[in-house]
XYZ file of C-alpha atoms in Angstrom:
611
model
C 33.081 -21.717 25.867
C 29.606 -22.907 24.952
C 29.398 -24.495 21.517
C 26.765 -22.796 19.417
C 24.543 -24.589 16.946
C 21.998 -23.407 14.427
C 18.413 -22.987 15.597
C 16.136 -25.909 14.827
C 12.683 -25.584 13.348
C 9.706 -27.878 13.844
C 7.056 -28.273 11.158
C 4.560 -30.953 10.250
C 6.227 -31.511 6.863
C 9.651 -32.982 7.554
C 10.875 -32.032 4.068
C 10.717 -28.372 5.081
C 12.817 -29.140 8.160
C 15.351 -31.147 6.149
C 15.946 -28.477 3.517
C 16.268 -25.851 6.242
C 18.937 -27.926 8.011
C 20.785 -28.667 4.764
C 20.888 -24.992 3.856
C 23.062 -24.217 6.873
C 25.465 -26.966 5.813
C 25.589 -25.611 2.255
C 26.250 -22.073 3.480
C 29.630 -23.314 4.682
C 30.639 -23.543 0.996
C 29.730 -19.861 0.519
C 31.534 -18.688 3.658
C 34.950 -17.573 2.480
C 37.870 -17.995 4.841
C 41.604 -18.290 4.443
C 44.494 -19.873 6.283
C 46.140 -16.485 6.137
C 45.199 -14.495 9.221
C 43.152 -11.418 8.613
C 44.008 -8.080 10.119
C 41.239 -8.535 12.645
C 42.620 -11.895 13.767
C 46.158 -10.516 14.086
C 44.818 -7.803 16.347
C 42.698 -10.185 18.433
C 42.830 -9.217 22.048
C 44.142 -5.733 21.360
C 42.084 -2.696 22.199
C 41.627 -0.369 19.240
C 41.021 3.326 19.623
C 39.510 4.664 16.427
C 37.596 7.923 16.077
C 33.885 7.490 15.567
C 32.147 9.152 12.645
C 29.576 11.538 14.054
C 26.070 11.668 12.640
C 24.507 15.110 12.497
C 21.174 16.272 11.304
C 22.880 18.724 8.936
C 24.072 15.720 6.903
C 20.683 15.285 5.332
C 20.014 18.871 4.316
C 19.329 19.070 0.601
C 22.768 20.307 -0.424
C 25.251 19.353 -3.145
C 27.317 16.214 -2.688
C 29.725 16.126 0.200
C 33.258 17.044 -0.904
C 35.944 15.131 0.959
C 39.637 15.417 0.112
C 41.686 12.257 -0.262
C 43.717 12.746 2.910
C 40.632 13.190 5.068
C 38.987 10.238 3.312
C 41.946 7.998 4.004
C 41.979 9.019 7.653
C 38.258 8.352 8.084
C 37.680 5.252 6.013
C 40.864 3.311 5.397
C 42.919 3.622 8.554
C 44.365 0.687 10.454
C 45.276 -1.540 7.525
C 41.819 -1.231 5.989
C 39.764 -2.235 8.988
C 36.630 -0.060 9.101
C 37.676 3.185 10.733
C 34.098 3.757 11.799
C 34.570 1.113 14.503
C 34.602 2.637 17.922
C 36.892 1.294 20.635
C 36.308 -2.413 21.082
C 38.105 -5.445 22.411
C 38.144 -8.889 20.847
C 38.315 -12.066 22.880
C 41.528 -13.949 22.092
C 41.271 -16.064 18.971
C 37.953 -14.630 17.767
C 37.441 -12.333 14.799
C 34.909 -9.700 15.738
C 34.751 -6.383 13.896
C 31.857 -4.953 15.811
C 30.931 -5.569 19.405
C 27.495 -7.171 19.260
C 27.171 -7.476 23.016
C 25.017 -4.507 23.886
C 25.500 -3.058 27.343
C 22.669 -1.989 29.604
C 23.415 1.629 28.700
C 22.966 1.021 24.975
C 19.887 -1.194 25.302
C 16.696 0.457 24.139
C 13.841 -1.805 25.262
C 11.339 1.025 25.193
C 12.129 2.058 21.662
C 9.110 1.803 19.356
C 9.297 -0.935 16.776
C 7.663 -0.929 13.399
C 4.591 -3.055 13.715
C 5.860 -5.197 10.863
C 5.961 -2.109 8.714
C 8.700 0.360 8.029
C 6.327 3.223 7.392
C 4.821 3.463 10.884
C 8.258 3.883 12.408
C 9.890 6.059 9.795
C 7.038 8.326 8.792
C 5.647 9.369 12.147
C 3.257 12.280 11.932
C 4.456 13.698 8.615
C 1.598 13.943 6.160
C 1.787 13.961 2.359
C 0.987 17.674 2.446
C 4.314 18.249 4.185
C 6.274 16.737 1.338
C 7.764 18.976 -1.341
C 6.020 18.554 -4.653
C 8.955 19.839 -6.647
C 12.372 18.303 -6.244
C 15.311 20.636 -6.716
C 16.645 20.492 -10.252
C 20.068 18.889 -10.430
C 22.606 20.007 -12.985
C 24.059 17.024 -14.826
C 27.135 17.509 -17.013
C 27.019 16.390 -20.616
C 29.705 15.251 -22.992
C 29.809 18.778 -24.438
C 30.787 20.154 -21.043
C 34.612 20.457 -20.870
C 34.471 19.365 -17.234
C 32.581 16.177 -18.106
C 34.505 12.924 -17.592
C 33.203 9.395 -17.912
C 34.342 6.717 -15.476
C 36.474 5.292 -18.288
C 38.169 8.680 -18.799
C 38.884 8.971 -15.094
C 40.343 5.505 -14.924
C 42.381 6.099 -18.100
C 43.836 9.210 -16.489
C 45.014 7.059 -13.622
C 42.687 8.626 -11.043
C 41.906 5.635 -8.851
C 40.658 5.633 -5.278
C 42.956 4.148 -2.692
C 41.295 0.868 -1.808
C 42.218 -2.265 0.090
C 44.098 -4.464 -2.332
C 42.876 -7.902 -1.346
C 40.057 -9.787 0.302
C 42.373 -12.682 1.163
C 42.074 -13.501 4.835
C 38.650 -11.935 5.155
C 35.511 -13.767 6.177
C 32.475 -13.034 4.058
C 29.605 -14.586 2.130
C 29.884 -15.053 -1.629
C 28.983 -17.549 -4.334
C 31.674 -20.266 -4.517
C 34.050 -19.819 -7.425
C 32.894 -16.320 -8.287
C 35.816 -13.991 -9.107
C 33.955 -11.048 -7.577
C 32.038 -10.271 -4.424
C 28.623 -8.822 -5.263
C 26.597 -6.143 -3.514
C 23.489 -8.257 -3.983
C 25.191 -11.102 -2.062
C 26.056 -8.810 0.834
C 22.553 -7.367 1.136
C 20.355 -10.434 0.736
C 22.629 -12.795 2.685
C 22.271 -10.541 5.734
C 18.580 -11.459 5.962
C 19.222 -15.163 6.604
C 22.653 -15.060 8.261
C 21.074 -13.250 11.223
C 19.382 -16.580 12.057
C 22.662 -18.525 12.263
C 23.015 -17.934 16.024
C 26.067 -15.816 15.158
C 27.956 -18.759 13.682
C 28.017 -16.824 10.405
C 27.989 -13.086 11.038
C 25.882 -10.974 8.683
C 27.831 -7.722 8.864
C 31.363 -8.568 7.558
C 30.181 -8.859 3.953
C 28.384 -5.512 4.174
C 31.459 -3.927 5.746
C 33.609 -4.873 2.764
C 31.513 -2.505 0.647
C 31.464 0.277 3.246
C 35.255 0.184 3.568
C 35.608 0.757 -0.149
C 33.448 3.862 -0.281
C 35.151 6.446 -2.465
C 35.637 10.155 -1.607
C 32.563 11.133 -3.636
C 30.400 8.591 -1.758
C 30.386 5.903 -4.448
C 30.071 2.251 -3.493
C 30.360 -0.031 -6.511
C 28.259 -3.129 -7.065
C 31.137 -5.617 -7.333
C 34.748 -5.956 -6.216
C 37.455 -8.337 -7.310
C 38.071 -10.989 -4.673
C 41.847 -10.927 -5.140
C 42.673 -7.265 -5.668
C 39.713 -5.770 -3.817
C 39.269 -3.256 -6.655
C 35.877 -2.376 -8.191
C 34.703 -4.272 -11.252
C 32.808 -2.347 -13.927
C 30.534 -3.535 -16.694
C 30.094 -2.033 -20.126
C 26.322 -1.799 -19.583
C 26.788 -0.264 -16.130
C 29.893 1.945 -16.328
C 29.415 3.451 -12.866
C 29.060 0.053 -11.197
C 25.695 0.994 -9.686
C 24.008 -1.694 -7.573
C 20.678 -2.095 -5.814
C 20.462 0.640 -3.120
C 19.136 -1.524 -0.283
C 21.889 -1.228 2.338
C 19.623 0.752 4.686
C 16.924 -1.949 4.566
C 19.528 -4.589 5.383
C 20.943 -2.524 8.260
C 17.498 -1.930 9.745
C 16.777 -5.655 9.706
C 20.223 -6.364 11.162
C 19.581 -3.900 13.999
C 16.378 -5.672 15.039
C 18.225 -9.002 15.132
C 21.377 -7.738 16.895
C 20.306 -4.605 18.847
C 23.670 -3.045 17.997
C 22.792 0.641 18.195
C 26.442 1.646 17.995
C 26.660 0.161 14.508
C 23.824 2.387 13.287
C 25.807 5.440 14.353
C 28.794 4.147 12.410
C 27.088 3.202 9.140
C 24.549 6.029 8.786
C 27.123 8.610 7.562
C 28.362 6.068 5.001
C 24.857 5.400 3.701
C 24.129 9.122 3.597
C 27.170 9.792 1.386
C 26.198 6.819 -0.780
C 22.711 8.271 -1.274
C 24.157 11.655 -2.188
C 26.403 10.032 -4.794
C 23.418 8.310 -6.418
C 21.442 11.569 -6.347
C 24.243 13.564 -7.933
C 24.829 11.089 -10.748
C 21.419 9.625 -11.557
C 18.623 11.859 -10.256
C 16.980 13.978 -12.918
C 14.930 17.179 -12.814
C 11.647 15.221 -12.660
C 12.761 13.771 -9.311
C 13.244 10.226 -10.679
C 16.386 8.188 -11.282
C 17.684 7.388 -14.751
C 19.807 4.250 -14.468
C 20.881 1.383 -16.746
C 18.627 -1.652 -16.651
C 21.543 -3.825 -15.541
C 21.621 -1.858 -12.252
C 18.281 -3.463 -11.368
C 19.586 -6.995 -11.966
C 16.764 -7.832 -14.420
C 19.183 -7.969 -17.314
C 17.110 -9.435 -20.168
C 13.614 -8.380 -19.128
C 11.639 -6.864 -22.044
C 12.170 -3.360 -20.661
C 14.702 -2.069 -23.178
C 12.907 1.268 -23.598
C 12.864 1.960 -19.851
C 14.774 5.109 -18.913
C 13.340 5.410 -15.410
C 13.031 1.820 -14.098
C 10.176 1.200 -11.701
C 12.139 -1.057 -9.365
C 15.223 1.117 -8.947
C 13.173 4.231 -8.222
C 11.174 2.330 -5.619
C 14.386 0.971 -4.094
C 15.540 4.561 -3.629
C 12.276 5.267 -1.805
C 12.949 2.215 0.383
C 16.465 3.524 0.942
C 15.445 6.920 2.335
C 12.539 5.369 4.219
C 14.887 3.148 6.183
C 17.479 5.898 6.541
C 14.735 7.809 8.331
C 14.086 4.788 10.555
C 17.808 4.484 11.342
C 17.945 8.186 12.240
C 14.949 7.628 14.543
C 16.904 4.883 16.318
C 19.596 7.488 17.049
C 16.901 9.981 18.091
C 18.115 12.408 15.401
C 14.770 14.038 14.690
C 16.033 16.551 12.129
C 17.834 13.921 10.057
C 14.798 11.654 10.236
C 12.518 14.470 9.100
C 14.706 15.298 6.092
C 14.746 11.665 4.988
C 10.967 11.541 5.359
C 10.669 14.571 3.091
C 12.752 12.800 0.480
C 10.624 9.684 0.830
C 7.333 11.542 0.382
C 8.715 13.481 -2.564
C 9.732 10.286 -4.349
C 6.496 8.540 -3.375
C 4.494 11.391 -4.926
C 6.450 11.193 -8.182
C 6.152 7.420 -8.462
C 2.397 7.569 -7.902
C 2.030 10.475 -10.330
C 4.314 9.370 -13.163
C 4.469 5.575 -12.928
C 0.981 4.487 -11.863
C -1.407 3.521 -14.666
C -4.931 3.791 -13.328
C -6.516 1.998 -16.292
C -4.315 -1.089 -15.855
C -4.002 -0.829 -12.085
C -0.232 -1.306 -12.194
C 3.095 0.501 -11.875
C 5.125 0.756 -15.082
C 8.581 1.851 -16.145
C 8.584 5.111 -18.111
C 10.619 6.155 -21.145
C 12.587 9.344 -21.805
C 9.333 11.213 -22.559
C 7.810 9.990 -19.276
C 5.400 7.714 -21.142
C 4.420 4.347 -19.655
C 6.009 1.201 -21.049
C 3.058 -1.231 -20.729
C 5.039 -4.321 -19.764
C 3.967 -5.962 -16.522
C 7.034 -7.302 -14.718
C 7.601 -8.358 -11.128
C 9.345 -4.982 -10.694
C 5.868 -3.495 -10.314
C 5.632 -5.078 -6.839
C 8.515 -3.230 -5.219
C 6.118 -0.364 -4.303
C 4.336 -2.712 -1.873
C 7.534 -3.072 0.127
C 7.852 0.730 0.314
C 4.124 1.182 1.066
C 3.825 3.562 -1.856
C 0.309 2.577 -3.036
C -2.741 3.378 -0.958
C -5.041 0.519 0.011
C -7.080 0.697 -3.199
C -4.041 0.620 -5.458
C -2.433 -2.119 -3.383
C -5.551 -4.272 -3.686
C -5.523 -3.930 -7.480
C -1.864 -4.966 -7.605
C -2.320 -7.900 -5.221
C -5.287 -9.200 -7.230
C -2.934 -9.775 -10.149
C -0.879 -12.178 -8.043
C -3.904 -14.490 -8.054
C -4.770 -14.114 -11.736
C -3.340 -17.053 -13.767
C -3.200 -14.804 -16.834
C -0.775 -12.484 -15.044
C 1.304 -13.505 -12.013
C -0.886 -16.239 -10.508
C 1.212 -19.129 -11.803
C 1.435 -22.461 -9.949
C 4.916 -21.503 -8.758
C 4.793 -17.955 -7.350
C 5.835 -15.533 -8.817
C 7.015 -15.218 -12.454
C 9.284 -12.319 -13.364
C 7.034 -11.440 -16.318
C 3.255 -11.601 -16.668
C 2.007 -14.755 -18.389
C -0.020 -12.825 -20.983
C 2.971 -10.796 -22.154
C 4.095 -11.772 -25.691
C 7.685 -12.150 -24.426
C 6.723 -14.584 -21.640
C 8.714 -17.835 -21.789
C 7.271 -20.854 -19.995
C 10.825 -22.196 -19.708
C 11.869 -19.084 -17.832
C 14.237 -17.492 -20.319
C 16.013 -15.441 -17.655
C 13.814 -12.560 -16.567
C 11.117 -13.408 -19.120
C 9.151 -15.689 -16.821
C 11.551 -17.399 -14.408
C 10.695 -17.478 -10.713
C 13.548 -15.912 -8.738
C 13.473 -16.625 -4.984
C 14.713 -13.151 -4.018
C 11.875 -11.530 -5.978
C 9.315 -13.890 -4.469
C 10.785 -12.926 -1.076
C 10.311 -9.255 -1.971
C 6.664 -9.754 -2.950
C 5.902 -11.699 0.239
C 7.498 -8.998 2.401
C 5.394 -6.457 0.511
C 2.246 -8.439 1.286
C 3.144 -8.234 4.974
C 3.098 -4.422 4.783
C -0.594 -4.615 3.868
C -1.432 -7.199 6.526
C -1.980 -9.970 3.977
C -0.493 -12.571 6.312
C -2.632 -15.500 5.110
C -1.830 -14.976 1.443
C 1.859 -14.360 2.184
C 2.096 -17.651 4.077
C 0.183 -19.550 1.397
C 2.579 -18.270 -1.277
C 5.639 -19.060 0.851
C 4.508 -22.663 1.400
C 3.632 -23.148 -2.270
C 6.954 -21.664 -3.354
C 8.915 -23.927 -1.020
C 7.105 -27.031 -2.252
C 8.137 -26.172 -5.818
C 11.703 -25.569 -4.649
C 11.713 -29.020 -3.019
C 10.182 -30.721 -6.043
C 12.774 -29.084 -8.301
C 15.757 -30.617 -6.541
C 17.780 -33.029 -8.617
C 20.049 -32.755 -11.646
C 18.811 -30.748 -14.617
C 19.509 -32.613 -17.849
C 17.792 -30.801 -20.667
C 14.062 -31.267 -20.242
C 14.470 -34.607 -18.459
C 14.455 -33.145 -14.998
C 14.599 -35.675 -12.206
C 12.291 -33.990 -9.756
C 11.011 -34.821 -6.351
C 14.279 -36.048 -4.855
C 14.492 -33.945 -1.699
C 17.537 -35.716 -0.288
C 19.951 -35.290 -3.216
C 20.287 -32.654 -5.867
C 20.504 -28.899 -5.776
C 18.725 -25.670 -5.171
C 18.656 -23.309 -8.135
C 19.017 -19.630 -8.905
C 15.665 -19.587 -10.735
C 12.728 -21.914 -11.376
C 10.075 -22.698 -13.951
C 6.821 -20.766 -13.422
C 4.307 -23.401 -14.535
C 5.789 -26.637 -13.190
C 8.638 -27.904 -11.026
C 12.212 -27.681 -12.235
C 14.996 -25.153 -12.747
C 14.449 -22.394 -15.286
C 16.164 -22.528 -18.664
C 17.806 -19.821 -20.743
C 19.392 -21.247 -23.925
C 21.351 -18.034 -24.600
C 23.037 -18.307 -21.196
C 24.489 -21.776 -20.571
C 25.537 -20.820 -17.022
C 21.929 -20.151 -16.036
C 20.593 -21.076 -13.581
C 23.418 -21.359 -11.060
C 23.052 -24.287 -8.691
C 23.193 -23.715 -4.935
C 22.885 -19.957 -5.394
C 22.128 -19.465 -1.731
C 22.011 -15.671 -1.927
C 18.517 -16.222 -3.328
C 17.635 -19.740 -2.175
C 18.346 -19.307 1.547
C 15.857 -16.428 1.609
C 13.253 -19.116 0.949
C 14.587 -22.065 2.914
C 15.573 -20.013 5.994
C 13.880 -16.586 6.083
C 10.481 -17.461 4.672
C 10.470 -20.687 6.691
C 11.039 -18.920 10.026
C 9.132 -15.697 9.364
C 6.201 -16.714 7.172
C 5.718 -20.463 7.439
C 6.461 -20.858 11.155
C 5.480 -17.198 11.569
C 8.009 -15.752 14.054
C 9.058 -12.081 13.990
C 11.812 -11.007 16.367
C 13.050 -7.657 17.670
C 15.951 -7.652 20.102
C 15.743 -3.916 20.928
C 12.207 -4.416 22.190
C 12.890 -7.915 23.531
C 9.814 -9.148 21.696
C 8.813 -12.194 19.697
C 5.588 -12.022 17.677
C 4.036 -15.292 16.483
C 1.634 -14.551 13.619
C -0.186 -17.621 12.316
C -3.553 -18.278 10.640
C -4.191 -21.358 12.785
C -2.425 -23.542 15.309
C -0.240 -26.275 13.864
C 2.550 -28.496 15.126
C 5.521 -26.202 14.596
C 7.977 -23.877 16.275
C 11.639 -23.021 16.746
C 14.188 -24.441 19.170
C 17.356 -22.807 20.532
C 17.114 -19.524 18.685
C 19.656 -17.057 20.030
C 18.405 -13.603 21.012
C 21.797 -12.151 21.853
C 22.616 -13.894 25.160
C 19.117 -15.308 25.474
C 18.392 -18.730 23.956
C 14.676 -19.334 23.402
C 12.456 -22.228 22.368
C 8.824 -21.877 21.264
C 6.896 -24.994 20.257
C 3.200 -25.674 19.730
C 1.643 -29.088 20.088
C -1.755 -30.640 20.674
C -2.261 -32.636 23.839
C -5.275 -34.085 25.604
C -5.863 -30.649 27.127
C -5.947 -28.928 23.730
C -3.410 -26.781 21.899
C -0.458 -25.962 24.102
C 2.627 -23.771 23.608
C 5.819 -24.832 25.364
C 8.458 -22.155 25.921
C 11.944 -22.061 27.324
C 14.073 -18.984 27.860
C 17.172 -17.861 29.730
C 15.947 -14.280 30.195
C 12.706 -12.308 30.226
C 11.143 -11.346 26.887
C 7.687 -10.417 25.657
C 5.742 -12.884 23.548
C 2.747 -12.005 21.385
C 0.647 -14.737 19.853
C -1.583 -13.557 17.032
C -3.928 -16.225 15.647
C -5.281 -14.221 12.747
C -8.893 -13.199 13.160
C -9.272 -15.213 16.374
C -6.989 -14.282 19.222
C -4.141 -11.916 20.056
C -2.365 -11.770 23.399
C 0.939 -10.383 24.714
C 2.560 -11.974 27.742
C 5.885 -11.564 29.561
C 7.827 -14.817 29.394
C 10.112 -15.329 32.409
C 13.350 -17.261 32.396
C 13.030 -21.027 32.663
C 10.419 -23.355 31.211
C 6.708 -22.681 30.962
C 3.660 -23.645 28.923
C 0.306 -22.102 28.130
C -3.016 -23.496 26.995
C -4.365 -21.470 24.103
C -7.981 -22.045 25.151
C -7.239 -20.411 28.510
C -5.896 -17.173 27.037
C-alpha cells in the first residue's frame, strides 16, 4: 500500500507555504474519529446490495411537496444500521472505511463531458434564454396560526412526532470544530471545498452524508445535529433549523475533484426533496423566500427589518443552478430544464425586486418589498450566481475598491465602512472580515473573468491572515508571528488582528478551519497558484497574470499523481511537469498567451517562449 501525503505547494513567499502545510496538520484536530468501530468499518470487506434511488425528470415538475410515508422513508434512507441507503453495491478493501466507491471505472468515466469554463452558468443554463423563464411563480398556500391544521415545529415535537434518526455520531468520521456539541451544516459544506485537496487522506463526503442520512420524510435537512444523539438541534430564532442551501454547489465541486458520477445519481433525489421542503415552508407568492436572519449566518448584521434576505434568496438561485448542472451530468435533460426555469424565475425576481439602480447594489427587502438601504457583504452573493448582467456586476465590483465601502486594507468587511453601524473592531457582522465570505466574493469575481483582481485580493487577504497570527490579548495583539499562534474565525477590516465583539466573549473562535482553510488551502491553490482541476475532463487549467516561481507537487487526480512547477532558468521561463497518466494542461497567462497541450505520462518540460 502506497503511503499518501498531502500535496505540496511552491510559492516565492515561504510564509504562504508554511501556513498551507500547517493547516493540514491542524485539520487533524477537526477530524473526528473514535476507537469504537463504525458500521462501515465493521462491514469492511463485505459486499453490500442496496437499492439505488432513481432520478427521474418528473421529480422536478412544479408540484406540491413529495409525500413519503414513514415506512417507505425508513426503507429508502435509514436501512442498514443508518448507512446511506442510496449507496449502490460496493466493496470496501479490508480495514478501510469507504462509504462511496471513488474509483471510477472506464464505463463511468466521462472525459468528453463539457465542463463549465470556470462558470456554473455556461454548463447549467445551456440555450435557455430569459424569455423562456416564467415571470410569475405559482402562488404557494402557507398555513397560518388561525388554520386548525397549522402546527409549529414546537407543537409537533411536543406531540411526540419525531423522525426516526440515527441516534449517535460516535464511531463516525467527519469534519467539525473541536469541542463543539453539534455538527453544523456550514462545516459540512465549506469543508468539502478544501478537503478535496487532501489527496483523499481526509474524505470530503462523509460529513455531507451525515446530513443526507437524516433527511426527514418531508424533505427537511436541519442545520445542526447533536454529536452524541444525532438528533436535530433547533434555535429559538430559527425554529425550523434552516441552514444555508448550498449542498448542490458543494456536490458539483466534489464531482469535478472526484469524478464520481454514481454519487450524483444518489444525492440528486435527496437535494430535490430538500429544495421542495424549503419551497413549501419559506417561498412566498412573490417568488422570494422569507426566512429568519439567523438562517443566513449573519446573526447581528444591521438587517433586522429584512424579511426577504438578499443572501438566502441568492443561495436558492445557486442551489437550483447547480441542481441543473448535476442533472446535466446525468444527461437528464428534462430535469435540467425544469431547474433552469426555476433559476431564471428567481433571477428575474431578484433583479426586479432587490436591485437598486440608483445605488448600484442589491438590498434586502422588507415585508412591503421596500429596499433596506444597508450595504452588507450579502450583496455579493449574486456574483456567484451570475445574476447581474455585466453593467450591474461592474457597479458592484467597483465598490470592492472604494475605501468608503468595501475597499478596506483587509478584504472584505461584512458591512460597508460608511454605514453608521460599522465597527472598526469588527463587532461580529458589523465590519469583521470573515474568510468564508471573502472566499465567496473571490469566487464571484471569477465568474466575471476578474482573475487579476481576485488573485490580488486573495494574496492581500492571506497576508493579513498571516500577520494576525498570535495570541489576542485585548488590544495588545502580538502580530506578525507566523510560526506560533492561531488562525481566527474573523479579522479586523482596517489592520491586522482578530476581530472583536464585546457582547460575545467566545468570538472569534481560534483555529476555525471551516472558514480559515478556505483561505490557506483553496485560495492558495486556486487563486494564488492559479490551478483549476476537473477530473471528469482530465484537465488542469493554470490561470495566472504572469509567470512566477510557484506550482504544486504530488497532487492526486484519482489514480494520477501530478506535479506542475514553474521556474526561470538560463533558457527563460520553464514549466516542469510529471504525471503517471495522460491529462490535458492549459496554461493561460492572462492577456498574453493561452495554450492547451496533452501531457503524457512521465516527466517533461516546456519553454514558455516556445509555445
